[in-house]
Coordinates of C-alpha atoms in Angstrom, one line a residue:
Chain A
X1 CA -63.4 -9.8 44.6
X2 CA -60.3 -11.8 45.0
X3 CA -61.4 -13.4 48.2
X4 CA -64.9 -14.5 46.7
X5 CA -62.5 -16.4 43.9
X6 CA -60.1 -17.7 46.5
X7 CA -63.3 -18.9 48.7
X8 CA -64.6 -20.6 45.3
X9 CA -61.2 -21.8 44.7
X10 CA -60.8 -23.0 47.8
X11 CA -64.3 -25.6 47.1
X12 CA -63.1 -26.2 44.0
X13 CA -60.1 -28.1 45.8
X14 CA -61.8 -29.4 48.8
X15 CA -63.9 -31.4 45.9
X16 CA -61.1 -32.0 43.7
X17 CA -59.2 -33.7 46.7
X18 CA -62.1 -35.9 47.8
X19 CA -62.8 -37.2 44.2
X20 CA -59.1 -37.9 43.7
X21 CA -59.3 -39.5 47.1
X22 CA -62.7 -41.7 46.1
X23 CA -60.7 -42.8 42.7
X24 CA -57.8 -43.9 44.5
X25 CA -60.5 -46.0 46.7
X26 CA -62.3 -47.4 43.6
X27 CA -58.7 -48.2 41.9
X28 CA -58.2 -50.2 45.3
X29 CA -60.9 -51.4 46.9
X30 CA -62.6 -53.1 43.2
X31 CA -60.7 -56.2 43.5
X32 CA -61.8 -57.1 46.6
X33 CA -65.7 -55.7 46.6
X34 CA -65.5 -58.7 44.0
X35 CA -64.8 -61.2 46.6
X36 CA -67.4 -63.1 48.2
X37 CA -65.5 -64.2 51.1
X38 CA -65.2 -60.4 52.0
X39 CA -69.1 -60.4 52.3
X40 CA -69.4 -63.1 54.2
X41 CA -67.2 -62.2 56.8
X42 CA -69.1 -59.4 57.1
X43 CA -72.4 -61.8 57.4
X44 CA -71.0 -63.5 60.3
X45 CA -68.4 -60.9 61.9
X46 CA -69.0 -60.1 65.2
X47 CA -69.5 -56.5 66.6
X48 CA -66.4 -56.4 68.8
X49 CA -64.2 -57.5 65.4
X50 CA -65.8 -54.7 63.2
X51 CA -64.7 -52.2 65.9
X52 CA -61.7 -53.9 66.0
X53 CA -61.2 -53.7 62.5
X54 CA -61.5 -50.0 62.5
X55 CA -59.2 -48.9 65.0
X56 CA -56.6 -51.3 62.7
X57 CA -57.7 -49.2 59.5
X58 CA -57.4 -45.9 61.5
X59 CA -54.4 -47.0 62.4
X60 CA -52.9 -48.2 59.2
X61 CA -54.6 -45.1 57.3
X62 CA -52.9 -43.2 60.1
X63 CA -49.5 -44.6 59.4
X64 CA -49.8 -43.6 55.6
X65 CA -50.9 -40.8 56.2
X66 CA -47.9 -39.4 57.5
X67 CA -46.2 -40.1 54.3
X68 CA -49.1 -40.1 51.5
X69 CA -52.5 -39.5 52.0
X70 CA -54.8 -37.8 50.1
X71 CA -54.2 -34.5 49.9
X72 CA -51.5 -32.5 48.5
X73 CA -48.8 -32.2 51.4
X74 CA -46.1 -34.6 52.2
X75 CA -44.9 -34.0 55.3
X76 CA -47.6 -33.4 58.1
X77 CA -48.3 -32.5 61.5
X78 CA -50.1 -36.0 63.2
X79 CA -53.0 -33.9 64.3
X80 CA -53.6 -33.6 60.7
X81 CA -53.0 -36.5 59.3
X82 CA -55.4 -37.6 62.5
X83 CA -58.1 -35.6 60.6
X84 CA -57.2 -36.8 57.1
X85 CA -57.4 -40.6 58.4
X86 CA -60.7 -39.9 59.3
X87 CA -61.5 -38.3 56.2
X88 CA -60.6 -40.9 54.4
X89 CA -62.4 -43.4 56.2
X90 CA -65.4 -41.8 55.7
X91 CA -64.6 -41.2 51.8
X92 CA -63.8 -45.6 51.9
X93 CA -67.2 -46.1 53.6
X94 CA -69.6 -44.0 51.4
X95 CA -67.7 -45.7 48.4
X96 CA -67.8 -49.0 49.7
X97 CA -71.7 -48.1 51.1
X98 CA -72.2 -47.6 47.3
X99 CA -71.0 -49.8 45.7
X100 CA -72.3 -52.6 47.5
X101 CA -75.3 -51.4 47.1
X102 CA -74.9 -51.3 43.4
X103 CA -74.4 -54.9 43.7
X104 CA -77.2 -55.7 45.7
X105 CA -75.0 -57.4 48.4
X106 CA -76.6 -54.4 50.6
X107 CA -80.4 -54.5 50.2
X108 CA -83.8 -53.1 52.1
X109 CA -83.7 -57.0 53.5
X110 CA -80.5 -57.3 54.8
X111 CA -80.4 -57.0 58.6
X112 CA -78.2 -54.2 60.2
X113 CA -75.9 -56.5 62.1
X114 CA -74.6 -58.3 58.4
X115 CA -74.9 -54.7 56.2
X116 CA -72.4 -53.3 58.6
X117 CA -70.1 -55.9 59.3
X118 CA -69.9 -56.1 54.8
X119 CA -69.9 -52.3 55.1
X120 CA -66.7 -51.9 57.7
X121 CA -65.2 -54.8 55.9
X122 CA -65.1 -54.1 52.3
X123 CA -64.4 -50.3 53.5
X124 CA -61.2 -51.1 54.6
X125 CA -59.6 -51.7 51.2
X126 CA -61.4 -48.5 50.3
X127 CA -60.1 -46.2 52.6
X128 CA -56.5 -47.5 52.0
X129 CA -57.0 -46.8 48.5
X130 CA -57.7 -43.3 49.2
X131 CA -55.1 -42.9 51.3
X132 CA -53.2 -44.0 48.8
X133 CA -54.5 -41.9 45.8
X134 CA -51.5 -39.4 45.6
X135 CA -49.2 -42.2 45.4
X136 CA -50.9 -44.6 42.8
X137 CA -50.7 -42.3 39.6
X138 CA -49.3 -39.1 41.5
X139 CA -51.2 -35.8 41.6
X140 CA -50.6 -32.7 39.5
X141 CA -48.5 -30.8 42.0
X142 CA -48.9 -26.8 42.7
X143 CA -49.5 -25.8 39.1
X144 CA -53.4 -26.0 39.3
X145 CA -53.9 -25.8 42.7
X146 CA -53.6 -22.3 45.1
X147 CA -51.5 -22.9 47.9
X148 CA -53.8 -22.4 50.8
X149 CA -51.5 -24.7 53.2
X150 CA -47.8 -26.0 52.8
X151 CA -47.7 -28.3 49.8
X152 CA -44.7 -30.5 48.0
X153 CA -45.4 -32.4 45.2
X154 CA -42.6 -34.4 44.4
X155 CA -44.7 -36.6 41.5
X156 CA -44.0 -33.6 39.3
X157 CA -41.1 -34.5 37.2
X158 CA -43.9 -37.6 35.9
X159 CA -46.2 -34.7 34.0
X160 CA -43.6 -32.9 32.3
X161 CA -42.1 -35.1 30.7
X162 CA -43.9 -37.3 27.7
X163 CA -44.9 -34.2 25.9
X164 CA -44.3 -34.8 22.1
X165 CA -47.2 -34.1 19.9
X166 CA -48.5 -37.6 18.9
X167 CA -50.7 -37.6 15.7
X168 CA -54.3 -37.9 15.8
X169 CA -54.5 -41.5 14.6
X170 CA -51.6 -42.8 17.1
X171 CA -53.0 -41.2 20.3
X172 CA -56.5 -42.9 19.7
X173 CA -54.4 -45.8 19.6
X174 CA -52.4 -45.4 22.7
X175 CA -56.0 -44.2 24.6
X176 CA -57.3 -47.6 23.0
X177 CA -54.0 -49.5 24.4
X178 CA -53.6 -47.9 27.6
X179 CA -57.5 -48.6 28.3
X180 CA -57.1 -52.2 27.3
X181 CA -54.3 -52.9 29.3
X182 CA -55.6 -51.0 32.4
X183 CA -58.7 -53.2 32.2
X184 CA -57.1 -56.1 31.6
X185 CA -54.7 -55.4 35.0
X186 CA -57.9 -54.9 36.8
X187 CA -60.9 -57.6 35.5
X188 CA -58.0 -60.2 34.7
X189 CA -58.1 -61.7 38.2
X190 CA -61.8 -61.3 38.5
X191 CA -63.4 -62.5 35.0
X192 CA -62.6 -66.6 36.0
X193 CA -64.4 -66.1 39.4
X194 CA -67.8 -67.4 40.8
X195 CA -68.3 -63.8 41.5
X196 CA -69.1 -62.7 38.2
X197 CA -71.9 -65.2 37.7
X198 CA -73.0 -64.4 41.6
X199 CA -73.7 -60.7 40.9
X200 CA -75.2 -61.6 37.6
X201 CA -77.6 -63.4 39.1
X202 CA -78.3 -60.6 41.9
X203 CA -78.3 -57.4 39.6
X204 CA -81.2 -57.1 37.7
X205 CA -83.4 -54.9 35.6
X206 CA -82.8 -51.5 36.6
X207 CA -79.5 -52.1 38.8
X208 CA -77.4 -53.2 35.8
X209 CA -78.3 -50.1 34.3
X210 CA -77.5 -48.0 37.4
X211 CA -74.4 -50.3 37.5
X212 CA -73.7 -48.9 33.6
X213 CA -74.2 -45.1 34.5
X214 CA -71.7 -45.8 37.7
X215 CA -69.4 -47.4 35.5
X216 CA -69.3 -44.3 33.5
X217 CA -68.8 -41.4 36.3
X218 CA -66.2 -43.4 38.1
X219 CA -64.7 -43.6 35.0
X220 CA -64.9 -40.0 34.4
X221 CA -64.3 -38.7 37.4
X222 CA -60.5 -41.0 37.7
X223 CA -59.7 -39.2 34.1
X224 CA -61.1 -36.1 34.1
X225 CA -61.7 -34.4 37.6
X226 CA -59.2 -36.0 40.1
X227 CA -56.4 -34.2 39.1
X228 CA -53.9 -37.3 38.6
X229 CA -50.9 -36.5 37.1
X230 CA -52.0 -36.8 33.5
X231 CA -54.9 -35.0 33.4
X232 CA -53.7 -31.5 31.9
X233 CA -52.4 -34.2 29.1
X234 CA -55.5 -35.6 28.7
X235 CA -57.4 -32.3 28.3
X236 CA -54.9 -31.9 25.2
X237 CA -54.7 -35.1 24.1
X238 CA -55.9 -35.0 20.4
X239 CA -57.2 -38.2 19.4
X240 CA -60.7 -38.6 18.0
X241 CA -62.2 -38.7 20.8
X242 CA -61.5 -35.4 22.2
X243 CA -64.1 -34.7 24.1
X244 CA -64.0 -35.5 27.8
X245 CA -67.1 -37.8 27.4
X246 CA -67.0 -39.4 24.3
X247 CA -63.5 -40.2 25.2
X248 CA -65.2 -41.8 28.5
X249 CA -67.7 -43.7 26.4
X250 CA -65.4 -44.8 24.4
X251 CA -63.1 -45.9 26.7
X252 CA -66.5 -47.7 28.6
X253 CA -67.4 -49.1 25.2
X254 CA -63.6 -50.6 24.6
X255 CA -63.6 -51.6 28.1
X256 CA -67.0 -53.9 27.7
X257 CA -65.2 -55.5 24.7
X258 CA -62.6 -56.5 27.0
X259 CA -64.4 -58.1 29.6
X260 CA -66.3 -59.6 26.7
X261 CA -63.1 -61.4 25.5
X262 CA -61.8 -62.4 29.2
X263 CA -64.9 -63.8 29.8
X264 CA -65.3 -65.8 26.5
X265 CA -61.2 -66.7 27.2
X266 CA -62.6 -68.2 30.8
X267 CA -65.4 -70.1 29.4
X268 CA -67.8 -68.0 31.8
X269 CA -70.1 -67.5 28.3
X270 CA -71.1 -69.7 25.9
X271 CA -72.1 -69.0 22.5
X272 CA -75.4 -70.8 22.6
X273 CA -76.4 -68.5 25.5
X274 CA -79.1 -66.0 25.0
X275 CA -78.1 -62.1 24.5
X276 CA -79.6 -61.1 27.9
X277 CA -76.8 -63.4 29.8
X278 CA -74.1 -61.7 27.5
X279 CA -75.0 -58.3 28.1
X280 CA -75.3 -58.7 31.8
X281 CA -71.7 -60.5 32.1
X282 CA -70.4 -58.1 30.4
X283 CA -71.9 -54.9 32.3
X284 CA -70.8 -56.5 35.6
X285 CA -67.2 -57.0 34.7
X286 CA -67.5 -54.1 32.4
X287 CA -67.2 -52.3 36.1
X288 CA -63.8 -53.2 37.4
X289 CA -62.5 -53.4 33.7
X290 CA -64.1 -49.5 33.2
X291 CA -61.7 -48.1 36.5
X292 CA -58.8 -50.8 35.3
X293 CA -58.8 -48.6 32.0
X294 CA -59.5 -44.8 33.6
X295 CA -56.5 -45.6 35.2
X296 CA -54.6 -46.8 32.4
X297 CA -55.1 -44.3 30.0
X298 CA -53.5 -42.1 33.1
X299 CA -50.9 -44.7 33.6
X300 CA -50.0 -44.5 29.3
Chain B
X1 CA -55.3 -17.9 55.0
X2 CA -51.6 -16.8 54.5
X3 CA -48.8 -19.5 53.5
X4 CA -46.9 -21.0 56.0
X5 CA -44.4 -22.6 53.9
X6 CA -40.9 -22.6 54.8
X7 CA -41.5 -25.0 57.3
X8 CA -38.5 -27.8 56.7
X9 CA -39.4 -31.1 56.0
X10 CA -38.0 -31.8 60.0
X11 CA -40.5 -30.1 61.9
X12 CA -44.1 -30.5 60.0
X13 CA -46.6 -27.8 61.8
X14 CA -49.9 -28.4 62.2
X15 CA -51.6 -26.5 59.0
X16 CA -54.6 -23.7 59.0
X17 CA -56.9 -25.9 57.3
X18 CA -59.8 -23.8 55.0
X19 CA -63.4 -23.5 55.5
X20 CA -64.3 -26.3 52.9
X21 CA -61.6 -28.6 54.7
X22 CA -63.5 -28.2 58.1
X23 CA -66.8 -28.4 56.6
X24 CA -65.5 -32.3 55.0
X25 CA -64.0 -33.1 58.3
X26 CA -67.0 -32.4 59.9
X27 CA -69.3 -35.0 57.7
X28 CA -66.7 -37.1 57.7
X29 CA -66.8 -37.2 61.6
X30 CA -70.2 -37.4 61.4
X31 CA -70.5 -40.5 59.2
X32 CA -67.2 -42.1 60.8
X33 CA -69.4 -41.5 64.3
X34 CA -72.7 -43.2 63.2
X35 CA -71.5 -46.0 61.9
X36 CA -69.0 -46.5 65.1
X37 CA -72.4 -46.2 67.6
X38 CA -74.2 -48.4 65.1
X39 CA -71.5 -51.1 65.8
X40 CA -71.5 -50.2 69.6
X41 CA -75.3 -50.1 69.5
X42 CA -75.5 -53.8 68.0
X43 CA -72.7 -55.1 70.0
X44 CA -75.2 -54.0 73.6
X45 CA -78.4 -54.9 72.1
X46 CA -77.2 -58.0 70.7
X47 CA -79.2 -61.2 72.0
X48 CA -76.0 -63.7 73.0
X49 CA -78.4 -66.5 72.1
X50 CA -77.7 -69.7 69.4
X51 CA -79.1 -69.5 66.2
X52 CA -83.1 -70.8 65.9
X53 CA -83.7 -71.3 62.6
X54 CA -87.5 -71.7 61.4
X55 CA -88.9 -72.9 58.1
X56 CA -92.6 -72.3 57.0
X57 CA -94.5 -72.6 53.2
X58 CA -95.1 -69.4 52.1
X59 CA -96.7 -69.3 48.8
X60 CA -99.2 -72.0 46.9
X61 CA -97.7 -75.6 45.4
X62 CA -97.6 -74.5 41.9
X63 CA -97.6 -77.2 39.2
X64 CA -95.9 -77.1 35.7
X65 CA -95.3 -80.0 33.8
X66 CA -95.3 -82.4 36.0
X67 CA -93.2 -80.6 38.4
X68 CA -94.6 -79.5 41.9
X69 CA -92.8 -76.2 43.1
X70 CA -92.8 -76.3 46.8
X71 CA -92.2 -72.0 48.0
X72 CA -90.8 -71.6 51.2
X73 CA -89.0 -69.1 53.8
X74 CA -86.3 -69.8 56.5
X75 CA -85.6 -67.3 59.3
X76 CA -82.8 -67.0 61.5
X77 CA -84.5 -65.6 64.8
X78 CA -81.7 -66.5 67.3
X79 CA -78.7 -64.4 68.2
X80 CA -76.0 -65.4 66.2
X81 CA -75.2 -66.5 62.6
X82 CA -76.0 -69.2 60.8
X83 CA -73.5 -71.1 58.2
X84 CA -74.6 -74.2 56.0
X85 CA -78.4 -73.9 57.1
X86 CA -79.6 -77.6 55.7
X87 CA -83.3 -77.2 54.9
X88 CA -84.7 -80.8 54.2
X89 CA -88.2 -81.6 52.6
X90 CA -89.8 -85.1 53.2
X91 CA -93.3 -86.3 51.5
X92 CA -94.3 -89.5 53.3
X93 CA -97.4 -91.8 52.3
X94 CA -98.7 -94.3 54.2
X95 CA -95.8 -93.8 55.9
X96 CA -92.7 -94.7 54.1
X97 CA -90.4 -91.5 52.4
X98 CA -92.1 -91.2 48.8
X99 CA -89.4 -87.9 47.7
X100 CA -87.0 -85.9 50.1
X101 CA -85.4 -82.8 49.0
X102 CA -82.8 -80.5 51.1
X103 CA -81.4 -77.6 50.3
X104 CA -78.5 -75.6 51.7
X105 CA -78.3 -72.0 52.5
X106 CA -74.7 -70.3 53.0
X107 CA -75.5 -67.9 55.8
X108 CA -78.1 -66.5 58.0
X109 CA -77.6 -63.7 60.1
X110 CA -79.6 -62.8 62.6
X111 CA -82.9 -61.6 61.6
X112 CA -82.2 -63.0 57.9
X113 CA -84.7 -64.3 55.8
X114 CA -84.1 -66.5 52.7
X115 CA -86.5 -67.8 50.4
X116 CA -86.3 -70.8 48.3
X117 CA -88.3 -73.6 46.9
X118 CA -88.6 -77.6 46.5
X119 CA -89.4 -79.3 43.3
X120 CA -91.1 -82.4 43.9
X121 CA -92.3 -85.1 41.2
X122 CA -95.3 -86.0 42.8
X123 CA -98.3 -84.3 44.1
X124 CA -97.6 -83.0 47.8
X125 CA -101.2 -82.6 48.4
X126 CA -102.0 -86.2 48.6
X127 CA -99.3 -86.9 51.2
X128 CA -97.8 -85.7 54.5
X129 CA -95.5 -83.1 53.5
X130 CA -92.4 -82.0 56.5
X131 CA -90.4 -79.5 56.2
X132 CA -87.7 -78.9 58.4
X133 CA -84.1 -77.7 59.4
X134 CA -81.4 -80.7 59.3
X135 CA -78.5 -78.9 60.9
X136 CA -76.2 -75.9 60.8
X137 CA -72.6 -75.4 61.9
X138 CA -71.4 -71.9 63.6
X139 CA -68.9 -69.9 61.4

């Protein structure tokens, strides 16, 4: 009995510690998936860079490794963090495989030579963000997980502190503020770009709406199943939106608003547009802004 | 599965991982692997030949209010990529240049396809319409 619920437990983690892992990638690597000149290195990189490019992300991921990474241990033998660098290139590709696909910058036309050099490219910034994860808004620490191998958390002293009881009205507002703010961090430096009205153009019909339902698990999963430091918090935060997924709607719905206003502040929208350009804007910021806000309602 | 702990932060071991932790090194390996021989495999096959850069009409002329919508296609069947592809469109009568049009595309890799279209004021059909590439630069 007790080893069937340590093998269980034991999954439980593994997937806990790659999804903390892929949010530390999307927190990361957003910024510069919304960079054209990313892509187009990748359209005209040569095979010999890509590799080259590898070895210098294995080798970089490698170096962090040693002191972040991840997982939950701090100190590490190099054969492991060997194995957790190539982990987390792996976790950096799918993400960045996905999310260019979401943008339609990787399509059933584009030719193998150009979808890989984008892939390997714009999976760099990925993978450092995972490697990063644990250090970006810390991790939880021994508390929730079973110590199957050697772990020190030293981001603990973050999660118990903060712990007054906030009334219902205020901690809506502090979700409400953190989520702005976190958004704003993020889709600030995007919202002026040619980018925006770039994927616009690309993403249509059906993809903007798989781009809304992305929007919305990335979101969840950064808040709810990671494991940042924050999260037992969140479980008890009691605002009005409760609820793990009407507090990510909401958030997603606050976090459209915002990229509504940058874009209107930038000029990239003009009132005598039709809805349809509006709505499209919006749900392609609404992206970045979305994991800008998970992450600040962790950060508040 | 026992805890090793008590190891000092001096002298990290190397950690019994769990099942679930080999399983997701495995795929990792796996997909960290395929797209390393996909790079390798392009980098053998891969034709060390300039870029040659074709441009055909694909669909109809279309008309709509005056305006003649030219459809075309350009590939990039060479080796190597393409930047600033200019595609240029000439309708001569009798002759002498009646409308030109060019167009430029931003990259094309090899193998890429990109489609596009001219709008013209007057009626191809009762010229000698060219299409053709003006010049590209490498990037």
């Amino acid at each position: 009995m007790l080893t069937t619920q340590k093998t269980t437990n034991q999954w439980v983690n593994e997937f806990k510690d790659l999804i903390r892992g892929a949010s530390g990638g999307f927190l990361f690597g957003i910024p510069l998936l919304y960079t054209m000149e990313v892509w187009w290195i990748g359209s005209y990189a040569t095979m010999p860079r890509l590799l080259l490019a590898m070895l210098i992300t294995f080798t970089i991921v490698f170096m962090l490794n040693r002191t972040a990474g991840f997982r939950t241990a701090d100190n590490i033998h190099p054969m492991d963090a060997a194995m957790e660098s190539i982990e987390a290139i792996a976790i950096g590709t799918i993400c960045a495989a996905v999310s260019l696909i979401l943008i339609r910058e990787i399509t059933l036309e584009t030719p193998i030579s150009e979808a890989l050099g984008k892939l390997v490219y714009e999976s760099v910034p990925f993978t450092v963000g995972v490697a990063l994860a644990n250090q970006f808004l810390g991790h939880q620490g021994q508390e929730t997980e079973s110590s199957d191998r050697p772990q020190k958390s030293s981001s603990q002293s973050k999660s118990q502190k903060q712990k007054s009881s906030q009334s219902t009205i205020h901690a809506t507002l502090a979700d409400i503020g953190g989520t702005l703010l976190g958004a704003l961090i993020i889709a600030f430096n995007i919202a002026p770009t040619d980018e925006v009205p770039m994927l616009v153009s690309a993403i249509q019909d059906l993809w903007l709406l798989a781009l809304l339902v992305a929007s919305l698990v990335v979101s969840y999963a950064i808040v709810f199943v990671a494991g940042f430091t924050n999260q037992q918090k969140r479980l008890q935060q009691d605002g009005i939106f409760q609820r793990p997924s009407s507090e990510t709607l909401m958030s997603y719905l606050v976090s459209l608003a915002a990229a509504f206003v940058m874009l209107v502040f930038f000029d990239k929208v003009q009132w005598n547009d039709p809805w349809q350009i509006w709505l499209s804007h919006c749900i392609v910021l609404g992206f970045p802004a979305t994991i800008g806000g998970a992450a600040g309602r962790l950060a508040i | 599965m026992t805890n090793i702990v008590e190891n000092n932060d001096q002298n990290p071991q190397f950690s019994s991982r769990t099942t679930a932790e080999w399983v997701t090194f495995g795929i990792a390996s796996v997909i960290v692997g395929a797209i390393a021989s996909l790079v390798i495999y392009n980098w053998l096959t891969e034709q060390h030949q300039p870029p040659e850069i074709s441009v055909r009409r694909t669909d109809a002329i279309r008309e709509k209010d005056g305006s003649f919508y030219i459809p075309f296609e350009v590939v990039n069947t060479g080796g190597e990529t393409a930047e600033s592809v200019q595609v240029v469109a000439e309708l001569k009568k009798n002759g002498t240049v009646e409308e030109s049009g060019d167009l430029q595309v931003d990259f094309l890799a090899e193998g890429e396809t990109e489609k596009g279209a001219f709008v013209f004021t007057q009626n191809p059909r009762q010229g000698e319409l060219t299409l053709r590439i003006g010049s590209y630069k490498t990037p």
